[in-house]
Amino acid sequence: MSDSPMAAPPNSSPPRPPASGLGAWLDQRTGWKQLLHEFLDERIPGGARWSYVFGSGLLFILLSQVVTGIFLALYYVPSADHAHTTVAYLVKVVTDGAFLRSLHAYGASIMVILLVIHMTQTFLFGSYKAGRELLWVAGCVLFALVLGMAFTGYLLPWDERSYFATAVGTNILSEVPLVGQWLKLVLRGGPDMGTLTVSRFFVAHVFLIPAALLLFVGLHLFLFRKAGPAGPPSGDAAELRRRAQTFYPRQLLMDAVMALLLIVILAALAHFRPVSLGPEANPADTQFIPRPDWYYRPVFQWLKYWEGPLSVVGILVIPGVLGGLLVLLPFYDRRAERRPGKRPVATGLFSVVLAGLVALGAISYYADYHDPAIAAQLRRQDEAERRFMEQPFEPEAQAPAAAPAAEAANPLVEQGRQIFTAQGCVACHGEGGAGTALAVKLTGIGQKLPPDELARLIRHPNARMTAGGMPPFPLADDQMKALIAYLDSLH
Amino acid sequence: MNASAEQEPLSAETLSPAERARRRLIGWMLGVSASVLGVLMAIPLVRVALYPLLAQAAANPWADLGPEDDFRSLTTPVRRVIQIRKLDGWRQITAERVVYVTKGADGKLEVLTAVCPHLGCEVQWNPDLGQFKCPCHGGTFAPDGRHLSGPPPRGMDPLPLSVENGRLRVQYEYFRNLVPTREVMS
Ligand code: FES
């Protein structure tokens, strides 16, 4: 194509074909072609690789969690008296409801797995070095936020499993010196778990943490693009630059394959092994043995070893030191060396911690499996859950309204009732004077106002009543008497 | 970081026409497959969201009006509030609806819904006029529900009746408003 006379500034823009059509029209106003170029032509030193797909995989799962979460919210009510019923309704009645909920629940697990892989890789390849300190810190914050999402979301179905796991989870907080007890109260909205806990966790899960998550994902991506991909840990820099490839098409295709793989895994899990819902939380159940979801198992097991005065060490000091070491890693590990083999201390320490966590989780499952009493109770819990899933959905029953009052025995009252209806009082004050959105209820009015006062107000409503739409009713005395007799009879 | 000269060989604009065509083709393939996949993935979402509309509507509920004998010597229409049990999403509720028990032109018992066929206000029985009168736009109806005057396009709507063990039962239904013919809405 020949250069157009309106050629772009010399530094970047490609020579464009003559502008025409919708694309060009939009481009002149939005500059989307330049944006797309920025996005797709990012160069990756050493070229595209399969090992780079985990970051974009995380982004994809995040998107899936957002979308499935929004659709779950169509049926969810965040209160202790309705939460379980609404989730049961979703799972047992709504078409594809169980599938959707499973996508969301498995999505959380897959996200944790991908996070661990992504982080391990960044650590082993030393990709946090050379100007990528903030990128690493933002990633650590994201890790914490995702764990927070998993913790808060787990409670929301309000079944036995989620209730007791969260009761334990929040109890751990009270081990924190000084502010622990207070933290627990704030999180629960009181000393006990209850409906306020559900609203708090809901707000955290749906508004607060997602807002922070989006902010930090944005920051993480921005910092990533600013620093550029780190490329492989070894190899001659000039050689890697020479073999660089743009993000599009190779890396994008690899990322797309990863997304496809995630879709297939998620859909298969959700379809063949849908996540089940247990019986509604029963705080009085003293038998129930709480167990957290698998990704919290290592921490759960770890805490078991720390009791008594030393527990602060196990619960706060050691995790705090390890967490601090992890977050601040790029600030003290400043050598340029990135090859994992040449960084034995870092690689060794990281492997030990990771292996320790895996071992703790395994021990936790193993211990449960080998303690006959616990194993039997856990089996009973699973069995109860299975039975609950087999039962048909039971709607929340609203007590039937009181049977309409038997026809009044007193003829005066009955005459009054007819006046109440014929004059249209019933249209605003409701059947039996029960009140509607338009006007106040009249039950018990006879106890509050003397008959002549009532009669006066009906004939000449006061300013407030008039403003509310009450017209004057100039009734004859005997009619008024009947009406007031009827009003008196309303309770 | 790098001198821009070094990046030159990679920039999209310096690609050969063949390479450009290849990139465009891949772009199309990606776009098409992503769209197909996106539509597929939207299916469960749409099914979840539209469940209340796609679900088989429950049959209209029947409600009890009391012993049939109570209505034998009826001279004017009487107002009754019936209670119908129905599902409202995940709750079972009792809804109250107003009906009038009256006698048709042939002298047989009839139950009329109080919903005005004009814009749906609650029609009231006015004993002084001996007529039904709608409070909203003043439509009037005879005691058997025939349309007498005002904007309603037809008379009041009768509901299906049955007698079981001597008790009068009525099936509550809604009718399409603003049309001269009666159409039950499901
Ligand atoms: S709604 Fe009854 S007359 Fe208009």
JSON list of C-alpha atoms in Angstrom, two decimals, chain A residues 73-149:
[
{"chain": "A", "resi": 73, "resn": "ALA", "atom": "CA", "xyz": [-26.81, -13.01, 42.96]},
{"chain": "A", "resi": 74, "resn": "LEU", "atom": "CA", "xyz": [-30.05, -13.18, 40.96]},
{"chain": "A", "resi": 75, "resn": "TYR", "atom": "CA", "xyz": [-31.33, -15.75, 43.44]},
{"chain": "A", "resi": 76, "resn": "TYR", "atom": "CA", "xyz": [-29.31, -15.17, 46.62]},
{"chain": "A", "resi": 77, "resn": "VAL", "atom": "CA", "xyz": [-30.58, -13.36, 49.71]},
{"chain": "A", "resi": 78, "resn": "PRO", "atom": "CA", "xyz": [-27.87, -12.45, 52.24]},
{"chain": "A", "resi": 79, "resn": "SER", "atom": "CA", "xyz": [-29.63, -13.11, 55.52]},
{"chain": "A", "resi": 80, "resn": "ALA", "atom": "CA", "xyz": [-29.42, -16.03, 57.89]},
{"chain": "A", "resi": 81, "resn": "ASP", "atom": "CA", "xyz": [-33.11, -16.85, 57.56]},
{"chain": "A", "resi": 82, "resn": "HIS", "atom": "CA", "xyz": [-33.20, -16.95, 53.77]},
{"chain": "A", "resi": 83, "resn": "ALA", "atom": "CA", "xyz": [-29.66, -17.63, 52.55]},
{"chain": "A", "resi": 84, "resn": "HIS", "atom": "CA", "xyz": [-29.87, -21.40, 52.74]},
{"chain": "A", "resi": 85, "resn": "THR", "atom": "CA", "xyz": [-33.36, -21.58, 51.23]},
{"chain": "A", "resi": 86, "resn": "THR", "atom": "CA", "xyz": [-32.37, -19.40, 48.32]},
{"chain": "A", "resi": 87, "resn": "VAL", "atom": "CA", "xyz": [-29.26, -21.44, 47.56]},
{"chain": "A", "resi": 88, "resn": "ALA", "atom": "CA", "xyz": [-31.31, -24.65, 47.84]},
{"chain": "A", "resi": 89, "resn": "TYR", "atom": "CA", "xyz": [-33.85, -23.13, 45.44]},
{"chain": "A", "resi": 90, "resn": "LEU", "atom": "CA", "xyz": [-31.08, -22.26, 43.01]},
{"chain": "A", "resi": 91, "resn": "VAL", "atom": "CA", "xyz": [-29.49, -25.69, 43.22]},
{"chain": "A", "resi": 92, "resn": "LYS", "atom": "CA", "xyz": [-32.62, -27.84, 43.24]},
{"chain": "A", "resi": 93, "resn": "VAL", "atom": "CA", "xyz": [-35.17, -25.88, 41.24]},
{"chain": "A", "resi": 94, "resn": "VAL", "atom": "CA", "xyz": [-33.61, -23.33, 38.89]},
{"chain": "A", "resi": 95, "resn": "THR", "atom": "CA", "xyz": [-32.51, -24.78, 35.54]},
{"chain": "A", "resi": 96, "resn": "ASP", "atom": "CA", "xyz": [-28.72, -25.05, 35.44]},
{"chain": "A", "resi": 97, "resn": "GLY", "atom": "CA", "xyz": [-28.57, -23.49, 38.92]},
{"chain": "A", "resi": 98, "resn": "ALA", "atom": "CA", "xyz": [-26.47, -26.32, 40.35]},
{"chain": "A", "resi": 99, "resn": "PHE", "atom": "CA", "xyz": [-24.19, -26.11, 37.32]},
{"chain": "A", "resi": 100, "resn": "LEU", "atom": "CA", "xyz": [-23.72, -22.38, 37.74]},
{"chain": "A", "resi": 101, "resn": "ARG", "atom": "CA", "xyz": [-23.00, -22.65, 41.46]},
{"chain": "A", "resi": 102, "resn": "SER", "atom": "CA", "xyz": [-20.50, -25.43, 40.77]},
{"chain": "A", "resi": 103, "resn": "LEU", "atom": "CA", "xyz": [-18.72, -23.32, 38.16]},
{"chain": "A", "resi": 104, "resn": "HIS", "atom": "CA", "xyz": [-18.32, -20.59, 40.76]},
{"chain": "A", "resi": 105, "resn": "ALA", "atom": "CA", "xyz": [-17.22, -22.90, 43.58]},
{"chain": "A", "resi": 106, "resn": "TYR", "atom": "CA", "xyz": [-14.75, -24.88, 41.44]},
{"chain": "A", "resi": 107, "resn": "GLY", "atom": "CA", "xyz": [-13.60, -21.61, 39.90]},
{"chain": "A", "resi": 108, "resn": "ALA", "atom": "CA", "xyz": [-12.41, -20.54, 43.36]},
{"chain": "A", "resi": 109, "resn": "SER", "atom": "CA", "xyz": [-10.37, -23.72, 43.77]},
{"chain": "A", "resi": 110, "resn": "ILE", "atom": "CA", "xyz": [-8.88, -23.47, 40.30]},
{"chain": "A", "resi": 111, "resn": "MET", "atom": "CA", "xyz": [-7.98, -19.88, 40.97]},
{"chain": "A", "resi": 112, "resn": "VAL", "atom": "CA", "xyz": [-6.03, -20.85, 44.07]},
{"chain": "A", "resi": 113, "resn": "ILE", "atom": "CA", "xyz": [-4.20, -23.57, 42.13]},
{"chain": "A", "resi": 114, "resn": "LEU", "atom": "CA", "xyz": [-3.32, -21.21, 39.28]},
{"chain": "A", "resi": 115, "resn": "LEU", "atom": "CA", "xyz": [-2.18, -18.59, 41.77]},
{"chain": "A", "resi": 116, "resn": "VAL", "atom": "CA", "xyz": [0.22, -21.01, 43.41]},
{"chain": "A", "resi": 117, "resn": "ILE", "atom": "CA", "xyz": [1.60, -22.06, 40.02]},
{"chain": "A", "resi": 118, "resn": "HIS", "atom": "CA", "xyz": [1.92, -18.46, 38.84]},
{"chain": "A", "resi": 119, "resn": "MET", "atom": "CA", "xyz": [3.68, -17.41, 42.01]},
{"chain": "A", "resi": 120, "resn": "THR", "atom": "CA", "xyz": [5.98, -20.43, 42.13]},
{"chain": "A", "resi": 121, "resn": "GLN", "atom": "CA", "xyz": [6.98, -19.78, 38.56]},
{"chain": "A", "resi": 122, "resn": "THR", "atom": "CA", "xyz": [7.65, -16.11, 39.16]},
{"chain": "A", "resi": 123, "resn": "PHE", "atom": "CA", "xyz": [9.76, -17.08, 42.13]},
{"chain": "A", "resi": 124, "resn": "LEU", "atom": "CA", "xyz": [11.74, -19.84, 40.47]},
{"chain": "A", "resi": 125, "resn": "PHE", "atom": "CA", "xyz": [12.42, -17.84, 37.29]},
{"chain": "A", "resi": 126, "resn": "GLY", "atom": "CA", "xyz": [13.41, -14.85, 39.40]},
{"chain": "A", "resi": 127, "resn": "SER", "atom": "CA", "xyz": [10.96, -12.73, 37.42]},
{"chain": "A", "resi": 128, "resn": "TYR", "atom": "CA", "xyz": [10.40, -10.45, 40.39]},
{"chain": "A", "resi": 129, "resn": "LYS", "atom": "CA", "xyz": [13.85, -8.93, 39.96]},
{"chain": "A", "resi": 130, "resn": "ALA", "atom": "CA", "xyz": [15.16, -5.96, 38.01]},
{"chain": "A", "resi": 131, "resn": "GLY", "atom": "CA", "xyz": [12.56, -3.27, 38.44]},
{"chain": "A", "resi": 132, "resn": "ARG", "atom": "CA", "xyz": [9.64, -5.61, 39.02]},
{"chain": "A", "resi": 133, "resn": "GLU", "atom": "CA", "xyz": [9.45, -5.18, 42.81]},
{"chain": "A", "resi": 134, "resn": "LEU", "atom": "CA", "xyz": [6.08, -3.43, 42.79]},
{"chain": "A", "resi": 135, "resn": "LEU", "atom": "CA", "xyz": [4.70, -5.94, 40.31]},
{"chain": "A", "resi": 136, "resn": "TRP", "atom": "CA", "xyz": [5.59, -8.68, 42.79]},
{"chain": "A", "resi": 137, "resn": "VAL", "atom": "CA", "xyz": [4.09, -6.82, 45.76]},
{"chain": "A", "resi": 138, "resn": "ALA", "atom": "CA", "xyz": [0.86, -6.19, 43.85]},
{"chain": "A", "resi": 139, "resn": "GLY", "atom": "CA", "xyz": [0.78, -9.91, 43.08]},
{"chain": "A", "resi": 140, "resn": "CYS", "atom": "CA", "xyz": [1.14, -10.77, 46.78]},
{"chain": "A", "resi": 141, "resn": "VAL", "atom": "CA", "xyz": [-1.74, -8.43, 47.61]},
{"chain": "A", "resi": 142, "resn": "LEU", "atom": "CA", "xyz": [-3.81, -10.17, 44.93]},
{"chain": "A", "resi": 143, "resn": "PHE", "atom": "CA", "xyz": [-3.02, -13.54, 46.49]},
{"chain": "A", "resi": 144, "resn": "ALA", "atom": "CA", "xyz": [-4.28, -12.30, 49.87]},
{"chain": "A", "resi": 145, "resn": "LEU", "atom": "CA", "xyz": [-7.41, -10.84, 48.28]},
{"chain": "A", "resi": 146, "resn": "VAL", "atom": "CA", "xyz": [-8.21, -14.10, 46.51]},
{"chain": "A", "resi": 147, "resn": "LEU", "atom": "CA", "xyz": [-7.86, -16.00, 49.78]},
{"chain": "A", "resi": 148, "resn": "GLY", "atom": "CA", "xyz": [-10.18, -13.41, 51.33]},
{"chain": "A", "resi": 149, "resn": "MET", "atom": "CA", "xyz": [-12.71, -14.02, 48.55]}
]
